[in-house]
Amino acid sequence: ELTSALVHLKLHLFIQIFTLAFFPATIWLFLQLLSITPINEWLLKGLQTVGCMPPPVSSAVILTKAVGGNEAAAIFNSAFGSFLGIIITPLLLLLFLGSSSSVPFTSIFSQLFVTVVVPLIIGQIVRRYIKDWLERKKPPFGAISSSVLLMIIYTTFCDTFSNPNIDLDKFSLVLILFIIFSIQLSFMLLTFIFSTRNNSGFTPADTVAIIFCSTHKSLTLGIPMLKIVFAGHEHLSLISVPLLIYHPAQILLGSVLVPTIKSWMVSRQKKLLQTRGPLANLNNPEGLEYLSIKFGH
């Protein structure tokens, strides 16, 4: 499935460009308007860091699978986006918030390599030798990874709110919460509109993967990145708050919308299967979409 998903270059380009270019650039423009409001400026900078983050490895894939979308494309783009994020996200953070960072560029990449890439490589090597044992014993890695993620979130919250110098007013926090949900809904709607145009060439299953992969942001990569890029920064706690809110918000919002998106996808697929006209012209994207549903993507 992953191999067949590799050839769908248009889908991958759409997701990666939306996630790592359109998303942060749009947030930057939006923040130029918000800068004249009384919202805490470091929370606004935190919103910009959210826009620069890569897609998560798990949540977008889980929600795409729950709807019945193109799971292989979701897996590929989540994994590929995470790898791209190791290089591109620090560049974006330095581009949009460069004056806030005092850590040398080479140090950022070396620490990210040791924190993210090295454990991944070691894990893949070790897995080759203990694969049979893993399949036989089935260790509770799901529960372990969830516990570690919960610990990361908890310790970051502790770091944030145990800081006696933190200047976080309730008004700013409530507004940021509202803005985050608004941003997610707006971008989900935008990706839906873009990917369902007549000449888009995307199937309903592709659209599902696009909606989730293009709008979700990684907390597990995001928090280590922020701690490395803004190491020693006095406002690191406030900068981290929007990402800490965005992660559970995207899972909550995605879970609520799963039945609605699934209902749309099923009805759209039935409509395409009942249509015989597109088969007359295979150069028509609708004809190709029909065949991909009829005979497998």
mmCIF file with all atom_site columns, C-alpha atoms in Angstrom, residues 5 8 11-12 15 60-61 63-75 77 191-192 195-196 200-214 261-270 272 288-290 292-294 296-297:
data_model
loop_
_atom_site.group_PDB
_atom_site.id
_atom_site.type_symbol
_atom_site.label_atom_id
_atom_site.label_alt_id
_atom_site.label_comp_id
_atom_site.label_asym_id
_atom_site.label_entity_id
_atom_site.label_seq_id
_atom_site.pdbx_PDB_ins_code
_atom_site.Cartn_x
_atom_site.Cartn_y
_atom_site.Cartn_z
_atom_site.occupancy
_atom_site.B_iso_or_equiv
_atom_site.pdbx_formal_charge
_atom_site.auth_seq_id
_atom_site.auth_comp_id
_atom_site.auth_asym_id
_atom_site.auth_atom_id
_atom_site.pdbx_PDB_model_num
ATOM 1  C CA . ALA A 1 5   ? 0.947   5.478  -2.486  1.00 0.00 ? 5   ALA A CA 1
ATOM 2  C CA . HIS A 1 8   ? 0.635   9.707  -6.105  1.00 0.00 ? 8   HIS A CA 1
ATOM 3  C CA . LEU A 1 11  ? -1.331  14.269 -3.401  1.00 0.00 ? 11  LEU A CA 1
ATOM 4  C CA . HIS A 1 12  ? 2.006   14.333 -1.543  1.00 0.00 ? 12  HIS A CA 1
ATOM 5  C CA . ILE A 1 15  ? -0.178  17.979 1.610   1.00 0.00 ? 15  ILE A CA 1
ATOM 6  C CA . ALA A 1 60  ? -3.933  12.013 11.252  1.00 0.00 ? 60  ALA A CA 1
ATOM 7  C CA . VAL A 1 61  ? -3.461  8.340  10.327  1.00 0.00 ? 61  VAL A CA 1
ATOM 8  C CA . LEU A 1 63  ? -8.601  9.555  12.012  1.00 0.00 ? 63  LEU A CA 1
ATOM 9  C CA . THR A 1 64  ? -8.119  8.808  8.290   1.00 0.00 ? 64  THR A CA 1
ATOM 10 C CA . LYS A 1 65  ? -8.463  5.102  9.069   1.00 0.00 ? 65  LYS A CA 1
ATOM 11 C CA . ALA A 1 66  ? -11.548 5.731  11.227  1.00 0.00 ? 66  ALA A CA 1
ATOM 12 C CA . VAL A 1 67  ? -13.262 7.447  8.281   1.00 0.00 ? 67  VAL A CA 1
ATOM 13 C CA . GLY A 1 68  ? -12.072 4.841  5.765   1.00 0.00 ? 68  GLY A CA 1
ATOM 14 C CA . GLY A 1 69  ? -9.908  7.226  3.748   1.00 0.00 ? 69  GLY A CA 1
ATOM 15 C CA . ASN A 1 70  ? -6.603  6.672  1.963   1.00 0.00 ? 70  ASN A CA 1
ATOM 16 C CA . GLU A 1 71  ? -4.685  5.275  4.924   1.00 0.00 ? 71  GLU A CA 1
ATOM 17 C CA . ALA A 1 72  ? -1.514  4.470  2.934   1.00 0.00 ? 72  ALA A CA 1
ATOM 18 C CA . ALA A 1 73  ? -1.249  8.082  1.759   1.00 0.00 ? 73  ALA A CA 1
ATOM 19 C CA . ALA A 1 74  ? -1.832  9.301  5.329   1.00 0.00 ? 74  ALA A CA 1
ATOM 20 C CA . ILE A 1 75  ? 0.943   7.032  6.674   1.00 0.00 ? 75  ILE A CA 1
ATOM 21 C CA . ASN A 1 77  ? 2.723   11.832 4.329   1.00 0.00 ? 77  ASN A CA 1
ATOM 22 C CA . THR A 1 191 ? -8.436  21.709 2.126   1.00 0.00 ? 191 THR A CA 1
ATOM 23 C CA . PHE A 1 192 ? -11.869 20.155 1.507   1.00 0.00 ? 192 PHE A CA 1
ATOM 24 C CA . SER A 1 195 ? -9.365  18.800 -3.002  1.00 0.00 ? 195 SER A CA 1
ATOM 25 C CA . THR A 1 196 ? -12.978 18.365 -4.191  1.00 0.00 ? 196 THR A CA 1
ATOM 26 C CA . SER A 1 200 ? -8.440  18.207 -8.668  1.00 0.00 ? 200 SER A CA 1
ATOM 27 C CA . GLY A 1 201 ? -7.978  14.542 -9.614  1.00 0.00 ? 201 GLY A CA 1
ATOM 28 C CA . PHE A 1 202 ? -8.392  13.426 -5.981  1.00 0.00 ? 202 PHE A CA 1
ATOM 29 C CA . THR A 1 203 ? -10.746 10.634 -4.892  1.00 0.00 ? 203 THR A CA 1
ATOM 30 C CA . PRO A 1 204 ? -12.999 11.026 -1.817  1.00 0.00 ? 204 PRO A CA 1
ATOM 31 C CA . ALA A 1 205 ? -10.559 8.758  0.083   1.00 0.00 ? 205 ALA A CA 1
ATOM 32 C CA . ASP A 1 206 ? -7.690  11.084 -0.898  1.00 0.00 ? 206 ASP A CA 1
ATOM 33 C CA . THR A 1 207 ? -9.672  14.087 0.325   1.00 0.00 ? 207 THR A CA 1
ATOM 34 C CA . VAL A 1 208 ? -10.041 12.501 3.775   1.00 0.00 ? 208 VAL A CA 1
ATOM 35 C CA . ALA A 1 209 ? -6.266  11.989 4.040   1.00 0.00 ? 209 ALA A CA 1
ATOM 36 C CA . ILE A 1 210 ? -5.670  15.558 2.837   1.00 0.00 ? 210 ILE A CA 1
ATOM 37 C CA . ILE A 1 211 ? -8.066  17.084 5.392   1.00 0.00 ? 211 ILE A CA 1
ATOM 38 C CA . PHE A 1 212 ? -6.350  15.441 8.363   1.00 0.00 ? 212 PHE A CA 1
ATOM 39 C CA . CYS A 1 213 ? -2.700  15.335 7.210   1.00 0.00 ? 213 CYS A CA 1
ATOM 40 C CA . SER A 1 214 ? -2.653  18.966 6.041   1.00 0.00 ? 214 SER A CA 1
ATOM 41 C CA . ILE A 1 261 ? -16.794 13.177 6.901   1.00 0.00 ? 261 ILE A CA 1
ATOM 42 C CA . LYS A 1 262 ? -17.447 9.429  6.640   1.00 0.00 ? 262 LYS A CA 1
ATOM 43 C CA . SER A 1 263 ? -21.055 10.042 5.607   1.00 0.00 ? 263 SER A CA 1
ATOM 44 C CA . TRP A 1 264 ? -19.894 12.485 2.908   1.00 0.00 ? 264 TRP A CA 1
ATOM 45 C CA . MET A 1 265 ? -17.231 10.080 1.601   1.00 0.00 ? 265 MET A CA 1
ATOM 46 C CA . VAL A 1 266 ? -19.632 7.118  1.366   1.00 0.00 ? 266 VAL A CA 1
ATOM 47 C CA . SER A 1 267 ? -22.321 9.160  -0.412  1.00 0.00 ? 267 SER A CA 1
ATOM 48 C CA . ARG A 1 268 ? -19.733 10.633 -2.790  1.00 0.00 ? 268 ARG A CA 1
ATOM 49 C CA . GLN A 1 269 ? -18.366 7.186  -3.643  1.00 0.00 ? 269 GLN A CA 1
ATOM 50 C CA . LYS A 1 270 ? -21.872 5.788  -4.248  1.00 0.00 ? 270 LYS A CA 1
ATOM 51 C CA . LEU A 1 272 ? -19.470 8.044  -8.558  1.00 0.00 ? 272 LEU A CA 1
ATOM 52 C CA . LEU A 1 288 ? -10.115 7.992  -13.227 1.00 0.00 ? 288 LEU A CA 1
ATOM 53 C CA . GLU A 1 289 ? -11.719 8.620  -9.828  1.00 0.00 ? 289 GLU A CA 1
ATOM 54 C CA . TYR A 1 290 ? -14.519 6.210  -10.758 1.00 0.00 ? 290 TYR A CA 1
ATOM 55 C CA . SER A 1 292 ? -9.936  3.946  -8.625  1.00 0.00 ? 292 SER A CA 1
ATOM 56 C CA . ILE A 1 293 ? -13.031 3.389  -6.472  1.00 0.00 ? 293 ILE A CA 1
ATOM 57 C CA . LYS A 1 294 ? -14.399 0.571  -8.600  1.00 0.00 ? 294 LYS A CA 1
ATOM 58 C CA . GLY A 1 296 ? -9.126  -0.308 -5.950  1.00 0.00 ? 296 GLY A CA 1
ATOM 59 C CA . HIS A 1 297 ? -6.896  2.728  -5.543  1.00 0.00 ? 297 HIS A CA 1
#
